[in-house]
mmCIF file of C-alpha atoms in Angstrom:
data_model
loop_
_atom_site.group_PDB
_atom_site.id
_atom_site.type_symbol
_atom_site.label_atom_id
_atom_site.label_comp_id
_atom_site.label_asym_id
_atom_site.label_seq_id
_atom_site.Cartn_x
_atom_site.Cartn_y
_atom_site.Cartn_z
ATOM 1 C CA UNK L 1 2.242 -23.419 104.040
ATOM 2 C CA UNK L 2 -1.385 -22.684 104.933
ATOM 3 C CA UNK L 3 -0.959 -24.499 108.240
ATOM 4 C CA UNK L 4 2.174 -22.469 108.935
ATOM 5 C CA UNK L 5 0.295 -19.261 108.078
ATOM 6 C CA UNK L 6 -2.572 -20.036 110.448
ATOM 7 C CA UNK L 7 -0.184 -21.009 113.245
ATOM 8 C CA UNK L 8 1.666 -17.719 112.795
ATOM 9 C CA UNK L 9 -1.616 -15.807 112.865
ATOM 10 C CA UNK L 10 -2.679 -17.556 116.070
ATOM 11 C CA UNK L 11 0.677 -16.780 117.689
ATOM 12 C CA UNK L 12 0.992 -13.139 116.725
ATOM 13 C CA UNK L 13 -2.367 -11.854 115.553
ATOM 14 C CA UNK L 14 -4.166 -8.797 116.928
ATOM 15 C CA UNK L 15 -4.689 -9.038 120.664
ATOM 16 C CA UNK L 16 -7.165 -6.966 122.673
ATOM 17 C CA UNK L 17 -4.744 -7.249 125.573
ATOM 18 C CA UNK L 18 -2.511 -4.735 123.778
ATOM 19 C CA UNK L 19 -3.358 -1.009 124.189
ATOM 20 C CA UNK L 20 -1.831 -0.514 120.746
ATOM 21 C CA UNK L 21 -4.758 -2.536 119.396
ATOM 22 C CA UNK L 22 -7.497 -1.271 121.722
ATOM 23 C CA UNK L 23 -6.971 2.463 121.253
ATOM 24 C CA UNK L 24 -7.650 2.624 117.468
ATOM 25 C CA UNK L 25 -10.781 0.452 117.919
ATOM 26 C CA UNK L 26 -12.120 2.728 120.675
ATOM 27 C CA UNK L 27 -11.251 5.813 118.643
ATOM 28 C CA UNK L 28 -13.013 4.488 115.530
ATOM 29 C CA UNK L 29 -16.064 3.565 117.577
ATOM 30 C CA UNK L 30 -16.215 7.033 119.134
ATOM 31 C CA UNK L 31 -15.537 8.895 115.884
ATOM 32 C CA UNK L 32 -19.207 9.216 114.797
ATOM 33 C CA UNK L 33 -20.018 10.866 118.141
ATOM 34 C CA UNK L 34 -17.036 13.225 117.925
ATOM 35 C CA UNK L 35 -17.582 14.569 114.423
ATOM 36 C CA UNK L 36 -18.855 18.127 114.494
ATOM 37 C CA UNK L 37 -18.196 18.669 118.193
ATOM 38 C CA UNK L 38 -16.132 21.537 119.557
ATOM 39 C CA UNK L 39 -13.129 19.524 120.770
ATOM 40 C CA UNK L 40 -13.009 16.824 118.046
ATOM 41 C CA UNK L 41 -9.579 17.734 116.637
ATOM 42 C CA UNK L 42 -7.802 18.063 120.045
ATOM 43 C CA UNK L 43 -9.271 14.714 121.152
ATOM 44 C CA UNK L 44 -8.122 12.935 117.984
ATOM 45 C CA UNK L 45 -4.655 14.519 118.161
ATOM 46 C CA UNK L 46 -4.296 13.561 121.830
ATOM 47 C CA UNK L 47 -5.357 9.958 121.170
ATOM 48 C CA UNK L 48 -3.022 9.707 118.171
ATOM 49 C CA UNK L 49 -0.099 11.054 120.221
ATOM 50 C CA UNK L 50 -0.863 8.590 122.999
ATOM 51 C CA UNK L 51 -0.930 5.731 120.477
ATOM 52 C CA UNK L 52 2.443 6.794 119.018
ATOM 53 C CA UNK L 53 3.922 6.835 122.522
ATOM 54 C CA UNK L 54 2.594 3.296 123.092
ATOM 55 C CA UNK L 55 4.026 2.211 119.734
ATOM 56 C CA UNK L 56 7.449 3.665 120.572
ATOM 57 C CA UNK L 57 7.484 1.993 123.997
ATOM 58 C CA UNK L 58 6.366 -1.330 122.504
ATOM 59 C CA UNK L 59 8.593 -1.447 119.444
ATOM 60 C CA UNK L 60 11.888 -0.349 120.956
ATOM 61 C CA UNK L 61 13.933 -2.382 123.433
ATOM 62 C CA UNK L 62 14.403 -0.752 126.816
ATOM 63 C CA UNK L 63 18.203 -0.620 126.580
ATOM 64 C CA UNK L 64 20.661 2.235 126.461
ATOM 65 C CA UNK L 65 21.606 3.934 123.199
ATOM 66 C CA UNK L 66 25.239 2.968 123.758
ATOM 67 C CA UNK L 67 24.229 -0.703 123.778
ATOM 68 C CA UNK L 68 22.134 -0.263 120.647
ATOM 69 C CA UNK L 69 24.950 1.445 118.736
ATOM 70 C CA UNK L 70 27.759 -0.828 119.962
ATOM 71 C CA UNK L 71 28.275 -3.946 117.799
ATOM 72 C CA UNK L 72 27.673 -7.241 119.665
ATOM 73 C CA UNK L 73 30.685 -9.294 120.692
ATOM 74 C CA UNK L 74 29.973 -11.793 117.898
ATOM 75 C CA UNK L 75 30.867 -9.183 115.250
ATOM 76 C CA UNK L 76 34.483 -8.938 116.393
ATOM 77 C CA UNK L 77 34.714 -12.751 116.440
ATOM 78 C CA UNK L 78 33.686 -13.156 112.786
ATOM 79 C CA UNK L 79 36.328 -14.337 110.287
ATOM 80 C CA UNK L 80 38.109 -11.753 108.146
ATOM 81 C CA UNK L 81 36.483 -12.888 104.885
ATOM 82 C CA UNK L 82 33.040 -12.005 106.295
ATOM 83 C CA UNK L 83 34.137 -8.711 107.840
ATOM 84 C CA UNK L 84 35.734 -7.565 104.578
ATOM 85 C CA UNK L 85 32.580 -8.604 102.664
ATOM 86 C CA UNK L 86 34.186 -11.377 100.639
ATOM 87 C CA UNK L 87 31.911 -14.025 102.205
ATOM 88 C CA UNK L 88 28.422 -14.215 103.675
ATOM 89 C CA UNK L 89 26.909 -15.045 107.047
ATOM 90 C CA UNK L 90 24.100 -17.495 107.882
ATOM 91 C CA UNK L 91 22.359 -17.354 111.269
ATOM 92 C CA UNK L 92 20.559 -20.456 112.503
ATOM 93 C CA UNK L 93 18.045 -19.116 114.998
ATOM 94 C CA UNK L 94 14.337 -19.396 115.622
ATOM 95 C CA UNK L 95 12.508 -17.468 112.900
ATOM 96 C CA UNK L 96 10.973 -14.275 114.204
ATOM 97 C CA UNK L 97 7.873 -12.363 113.225
ATOM 98 C CA UNK L 98 8.037 -8.596 113.149
ATOM 99 C CA UNK L 99 4.349 -8.525 114.053
ATOM 100 C CA UNK L 100 5.159 -10.014 117.444
ATOM 101 C CA UNK L 101 6.662 -6.670 118.470
ATOM 102 C CA UNK L 102 3.346 -4.911 118.026
ATOM 103 C CA UNK L 103 0.541 -7.335 118.831
ATOM 104 C CA UNK L 104 0.109 -10.152 121.304
ATOM 105 C CA UNK L 105 2.141 -9.362 124.465
ATOM 106 C CA UNK L 106 2.405 -13.079 125.238
ATOM 107 C CA UNK L 107 4.336 -13.808 122.026
ATOM 108 C CA UNK L 108 6.319 -10.571 121.792
ATOM 109 C CA UNK L 109 10.070 -10.993 122.220
ATOM 110 C CA UNK L 110 11.371 -9.549 125.486
ATOM 111 C CA UNK L 111 14.635 -7.629 125.881
ATOM 112 C CA UNK L 112 16.619 -10.789 126.626
ATOM 113 C CA UNK L 113 15.398 -12.460 123.422
ATOM 114 C CA UNK L 114 16.118 -9.339 121.392
ATOM 115 C CA UNK L 115 19.657 -9.155 122.748
ATOM 116 C CA UNK L 116 20.136 -12.826 121.883
ATOM 117 C CA UNK L 117 18.804 -12.319 118.349
ATOM 118 C CA UNK L 118 21.126 -9.366 117.961
ATOM 119 C CA UNK L 119 24.158 -11.390 119.077
ATOM 120 C CA UNK L 120 23.085 -14.128 116.677
ATOM 121 C CA UNK L 121 23.196 -11.493 113.898
ATOM 122 C CA UNK L 122 19.873 -12.513 112.409
ATOM 123 C CA UNK L 123 18.624 -10.721 109.268
ATOM 124 C CA UNK L 124 18.308 -6.973 109.845
ATOM 125 C CA UNK L 125 20.805 -7.272 112.728
ATOM 126 C CA UNK L 126 23.787 -8.078 110.521
ATOM 127 C CA UNK L 127 22.794 -5.391 108.013
ATOM 128 C CA UNK L 128 23.108 -2.787 110.771
ATOM 129 C CA UNK L 129 26.834 -3.501 110.799
ATOM 130 C CA UNK L 130 27.215 -3.810 107.008
ATOM 131 C CA UNK L 131 27.812 -7.567 107.094
ATOM 132 C CA UNK L 132 26.553 -9.476 104.022
ATOM 133 C CA UNK L 133 24.047 -12.245 104.675
ATOM 134 C CA UNK L 134 22.538 -15.003 102.546
ATOM 135 C CA UNK L 135 18.921 -14.554 103.650
ATOM 136 C CA UNK L 136 16.521 -11.714 104.288
ATOM 137 C CA UNK L 137 13.544 -10.876 106.507
ATOM 138 C CA UNK L 138 10.220 -12.478 105.615
ATOM 139 C CA UNK L 139 9.070 -9.281 103.916
ATOM 140 C CA UNK L 140 11.948 -9.569 101.444
ATOM 141 C CA UNK L 141 11.926 -13.342 100.946
ATOM 142 C CA UNK L 142 12.590 -14.496 97.384
ATOM 143 C CA UNK L 143 11.434 -17.990 96.436
ATOM 144 C CA UNK L 144 14.675 -19.189 94.812
ATOM 145 C CA UNK L 145 16.798 -17.836 97.666
ATOM 146 C CA UNK L 146 14.584 -19.488 100.278
ATOM 147 C CA UNK L 147 14.810 -22.837 98.465
ATOM 148 C CA UNK L 148 18.614 -22.695 98.342
ATOM 149 C CA UNK L 149 18.922 -21.726 102.012
ATOM 150 C CA UNK L 150 16.490 -24.477 103.029
ATOM 151 C CA UNK L 151 18.772 -27.009 101.307
ATOM 152 C CA UNK L 152 21.634 -25.792 103.484
ATOM 153 C CA UNK L 153 19.998 -25.728 106.907
ATOM 154 C CA UNK L 154 17.625 -27.693 109.102
ATOM 155 C CA UNK L 155 15.324 -24.868 110.175
ATOM 156 C CA UNK L 156 13.498 -26.977 112.763
ATOM 157 C CA UNK L 157 16.557 -28.325 114.583
ATOM 158 C CA UNK L 158 18.713 -25.256 113.833
ATOM 159 C CA UNK L 159 21.701 -27.056 112.345
ATOM 160 C CA UNK L 160 23.738 -27.039 109.154
ATOM 161 C CA UNK L 161 22.657 -29.767 106.716
ATOM 162 C CA UNK L 162 24.967 -29.335 103.740
ATOM 163 C CA UNK L 163 28.356 -27.775 104.411
ATOM 164 C CA UNK L 164 29.535 -28.192 100.820
ATOM 165 C CA UNK L 165 26.519 -26.396 99.366
ATOM 166 C CA UNK L 166 26.854 -23.659 101.992
ATOM 167 C CA UNK L 167 30.431 -23.054 100.872
ATOM 168 C CA UNK L 168 29.327 -23.012 97.209
ATOM 169 C CA UNK L 169 26.846 -20.271 98.136
ATOM 170 C CA UNK L 170 29.714 -18.134 99.484
ATOM 171 C CA UNK L 171 28.733 -18.690 103.133
ATOM 172 C CA UNK L 172 31.859 -18.130 105.209
ATOM 173 C CA UNK L 173 30.415 -18.501 108.700
ATOM 174 C CA UNK L 174 27.382 -20.080 110.360
ATOM 175 C CA UNK L 175 26.125 -18.826 113.721
ATOM 176 C CA UNK L 176 24.144 -21.089 116.066
ATOM 177 C CA UNK L 177 22.840 -20.794 119.597
ATOM 178 C CA UNK L 178 24.498 -23.019 122.202
ATOM 179 C CA UNK L 179 22.714 -22.430 125.498
ATOM 180 C CA UNK L 180 23.396 -18.811 126.452
ATOM 181 C CA UNK L 181 26.325 -18.606 124.048
ATOM 182 C CA UNK L 182 26.596 -18.022 120.306
ATOM 183 C CA UNK L 183 28.755 -20.580 118.520
ATOM 184 C CA UNK L 184 30.658 -19.581 115.366
ATOM 185 C CA UNK L 185 31.331 -22.207 112.678
ATOM 186 C CA UNK L 186 33.889 -21.111 110.084
ATOM 187 C CA UNK L 187 33.576 -22.481 106.538
ATOM 188 C CA UNK L 188 35.756 -22.279 103.427
ATOM 189 C CA UNK L 189 33.511 -20.388 101.007
ATOM 190 C CA UNK L 190 33.707 -20.098 97.250
ATOM 191 C CA UNK L 191 34.934 -16.617 96.237
ATOM 192 C CA UNK L 192 32.296 -13.909 96.071
ATOM 193 C CA UNK L 193 33.273 -13.414 92.425
ATOM 194 C CA UNK L 194 34.936 -16.295 90.581
ATOM 195 C CA UNK L 195 36.171 -17.241 87.132
ATOM 196 C CA UNK L 196 39.033 -19.271 85.659
ATOM 197 C CA UNK L 197 41.472 -16.372 86.020
ATOM 198 C CA UNK L 198 42.363 -13.860 88.726
ATOM 199 C CA UNK L 199 39.442 -11.932 90.206
ATOM 200 C CA UNK L 200 39.292 -8.924 92.536
ATOM 201 C CA UNK L 201 35.835 -8.153 93.986
ATOM 202 C CA UNK L 202 35.232 -4.540 95.022
ATOM 203 C CA UNK L 203 31.812 -3.876 96.584
ATOM 204 C CA UNK L 204 31.317 -0.127 96.228
ATOM 205 C CA UNK L 205 27.716 0.003 97.493
ATOM 206 C CA UNK L 206 24.635 -2.240 97.694
ATOM 207 C CA UNK L 207 23.636 -1.030 94.208
ATOM 208 C CA UNK L 208 27.049 -0.914 92.537
ATOM 209 C CA UNK L 209 29.860 -3.466 92.307
ATOM 210 C CA UNK L 210 33.183 -3.324 90.493
ATOM 211 C CA UNK L 211 35.137 -6.484 89.648
ATOM 212 C CA UNK L 212 38.577 -6.705 88.057
ATOM 213 C CA UNK L 213 39.145 -9.904 86.092
ATOM 214 C CA UNK L 214 42.235 -11.221 84.306
ATOM 215 C CA UNK L 215 41.435 -14.448 82.450
ATOM 216 C CA UNK L 216 43.733 -16.524 80.242
ATOM 217 C CA UNK L 217 40.765 -17.813 78.206
ATOM 218 C CA UNK L 218 37.107 -16.937 77.520
ATOM 219 C CA UNK L 219 35.203 -17.518 80.753
ATOM 220 C CA UNK L 220 31.984 -16.948 82.671
ATOM 221 C CA UNK L 221 32.229 -14.653 85.684
ATOM 222 C CA UNK L 222 29.957 -15.786 88.535
ATOM 223 C CA UNK L 223 29.153 -13.165 91.161
ATOM 224 C CA UNK L 224 27.647 -14.462 94.412
ATOM 225 C CA UNK L 225 25.286 -11.509 94.729
ATOM 226 C CA UNK L 226 21.527 -11.644 94.228
ATOM 227 C CA UNK L 227 20.174 -11.730 90.702
ATOM 228 C CA UNK L 228 17.119 -9.538 90.344
ATOM 229 C CA UNK L 229 15.480 -7.676 87.455
ATOM 230 C CA UNK L 230 17.057 -4.234 87.182
ATOM 231 C CA UNK L 231 20.718 -5.249 87.456
ATOM 232 C CA UNK L 232 22.900 -4.203 84.524
ATOM 233 C CA UNK L 233 26.428 -5.348 83.713
ATOM 234 C CA UNK L 234 29.109 -3.374 81.876
ATOM 235 C CA UNK L 235 32.380 -4.891 80.682
ATOM 236 C CA UNK L 236 34.990 -2.212 80.014
ATOM 237 C CA UNK L 237 32.130 0.307 79.778
ATOM 238 C CA UNK L 238 30.045 -1.710 77.309
ATOM 239 C CA UNK L 239 26.603 -3.007 78.305
ATOM 240 C CA UNK L 240 26.516 -6.837 78.228
ATOM 241 C CA UNK L 241 23.814 -9.437 79.006
ATOM 242 C CA UNK L 242 23.543 -10.581 82.613
ATOM 243 C CA UNK L 243 22.174 -14.031 83.489
ATOM 244 C CA UNK L 244 21.382 -16.249 86.498
ATOM 245 C CA UNK L 245 23.931 -18.552 88.084
ATOM 246 C CA UNK L 246 22.896 -21.279 90.569
ATOM 247 C CA UNK L 247 19.340 -19.895 90.190
ATOM 248 C CA UNK L 248 19.984 -16.923 92.530
ATOM 249 C CA UNK L 249 23.314 -15.276 91.611
ATOM 250 C CA UNK L 250 24.571 -13.176 88.685
ATOM 251 C CA UNK L 251 26.844 -14.126 85.790
ATOM 252 C CA UNK L 252 28.366 -12.530 82.680
ATOM 253 C CA UNK L 253 30.447 -13.987 79.866
ATOM 254 C CA UNK L 254 33.942 -12.579 79.302
ATOM 255 C CA UNK L 255 36.513 -12.842 76.553
ATOM 256 C CA UNK L 256 40.172 -13.594 77.195
ATOM 257 C CA UNK L 257 42.223 -10.870 78.866
ATOM 258 C CA UNK L 258 41.894 -8.246 81.573
ATOM 259 C CA UNK L 259 38.511 -6.605 82.087
ATOM 260 C CA UNK L 260 36.721 -4.246 84.463
ATOM 261 C CA UNK L 261 33.187 -5.408 85.163
ATOM 262 C CA UNK L 262 30.702 -2.945 86.658
ATOM 263 C CA UNK L 263 27.303 -4.082 87.911
ATOM 264 C CA UNK L 264 24.732 -1.385 88.636
ATOM 265 C CA UNK L 265 21.190 -1.745 89.937
ATOM 266 C CA UNK L 266 18.776 0.377 87.900
ATOM 267 C CA UNK L 267 15.186 -0.650 88.820
ATOM 268 C CA UNK L 268 12.956 0.504 85.966
ATOM 269 C CA UNK L 269 9.773 0.226 88.060
ATOM 270 C CA UNK L 270 11.181 2.534 90.755
ATOM 271 C CA UNK L 271 12.203 5.239 88.309
ATOM 272 C CA UNK L 272 8.898 4.923 86.453
ATOM 273 C CA UNK L 273 7.049 5.360 89.736
ATOM 274 C CA UNK L 274 9.182 8.384 90.641
ATOM 275 C CA UNK L 275 8.456 9.949 87.241
ATOM 276 C CA UNK L 276 4.698 9.379 87.626
ATOM 277 C CA UNK L 277 4.781 10.822 91.160
ATOM 278 C CA UNK L 278 6.697 13.890 89.938
ATOM 279 C CA UNK L 279 4.187 14.477 87.125
ATOM 280 C CA UNK L 280 1.272 14.070 89.559
ATOM 281 C CA UNK L 281 2.903 16.550 91.971
ATOM 282 C CA UNK L 282 3.366 19.122 89.198
ATOM 283 C CA UNK L 283 -0.273 18.691 88.143
ATOM 284 C CA UNK L 284 -1.442 19.172 91.742
ATOM 285 C CA UNK L 285 0.519 22.413 92.054
ATOM 286 C CA UNK L 286 -0.858 23.538 88.680
ATOM 287 C CA UNK L 287 -4.448 22.913 89.804
ATOM 288 C CA UNK L 288 -3.880 24.725 93.114
ATOM 289 C CA UNK L 289 -2.268 27.689 91.327
ATOM 290 C CA UNK L 290 -5.106 27.864 88.786
ATOM 291 C CA UNK L 291 -7.756 27.898 91.548
ATOM 292 C CA UNK L 292 -5.964 30.705 93.387
ATOM 293 C CA UNK L 293 -5.683 32.757 90.218
#
């Protein structure tokens, strides 16, 4: 992992060949000589504006808005179970580094590569079109998820290793690059929500899911959606324990009969942070008001 980290740093670390890198360094070096001078603020604002223009030109592909907003041809070719969110997508492409868009011009993806990545529906690309994937960008990588996906694919040779496991993980389609074309491999995935009885999965939003279950015996409902602290499960309106399934998915135990299962994401840390921020904001306004009075 350390070797991989250093190789990534060498490939996409800060480069003095990029004006995006040079400008802040020059500005910081000149700052001591600018402080207290007549035109300090206009100079800093002008340099900051120039840097933002460079950032916008560097980060965004030079293509038309119509092309950006129009789904790639691969979207329309996806199987129905992926398009209706009952199965997931796995893209087998060269891993990218977001930093490459902003640093070394020699390693930054050009427009052709970006178009290819978009057609391959790599992470972030497929989310633009509300298509569920099985993996996430590096910034959102979860250890258990990465381990499961690595058992499915050969990341170096960009091929599927274990079709059976892929189907167990609710992967309905695998996308690979074949020359200038994108090849679509359809699988037969396990249901996104499964139990011994009849199950209807209704994804209402990324933070709320409703599942209708009719079981002829006590059963465990396995939902092929990410398990993460903060998820809560309600069976017929009653809060019930939620556990891990296959180390990355969610599961709840059900009694015999027909039930409505609601899963809602309520991250305690987020709401705690919002409450602290709100209190701090009120205190700031109180201090400002007191000083004015």
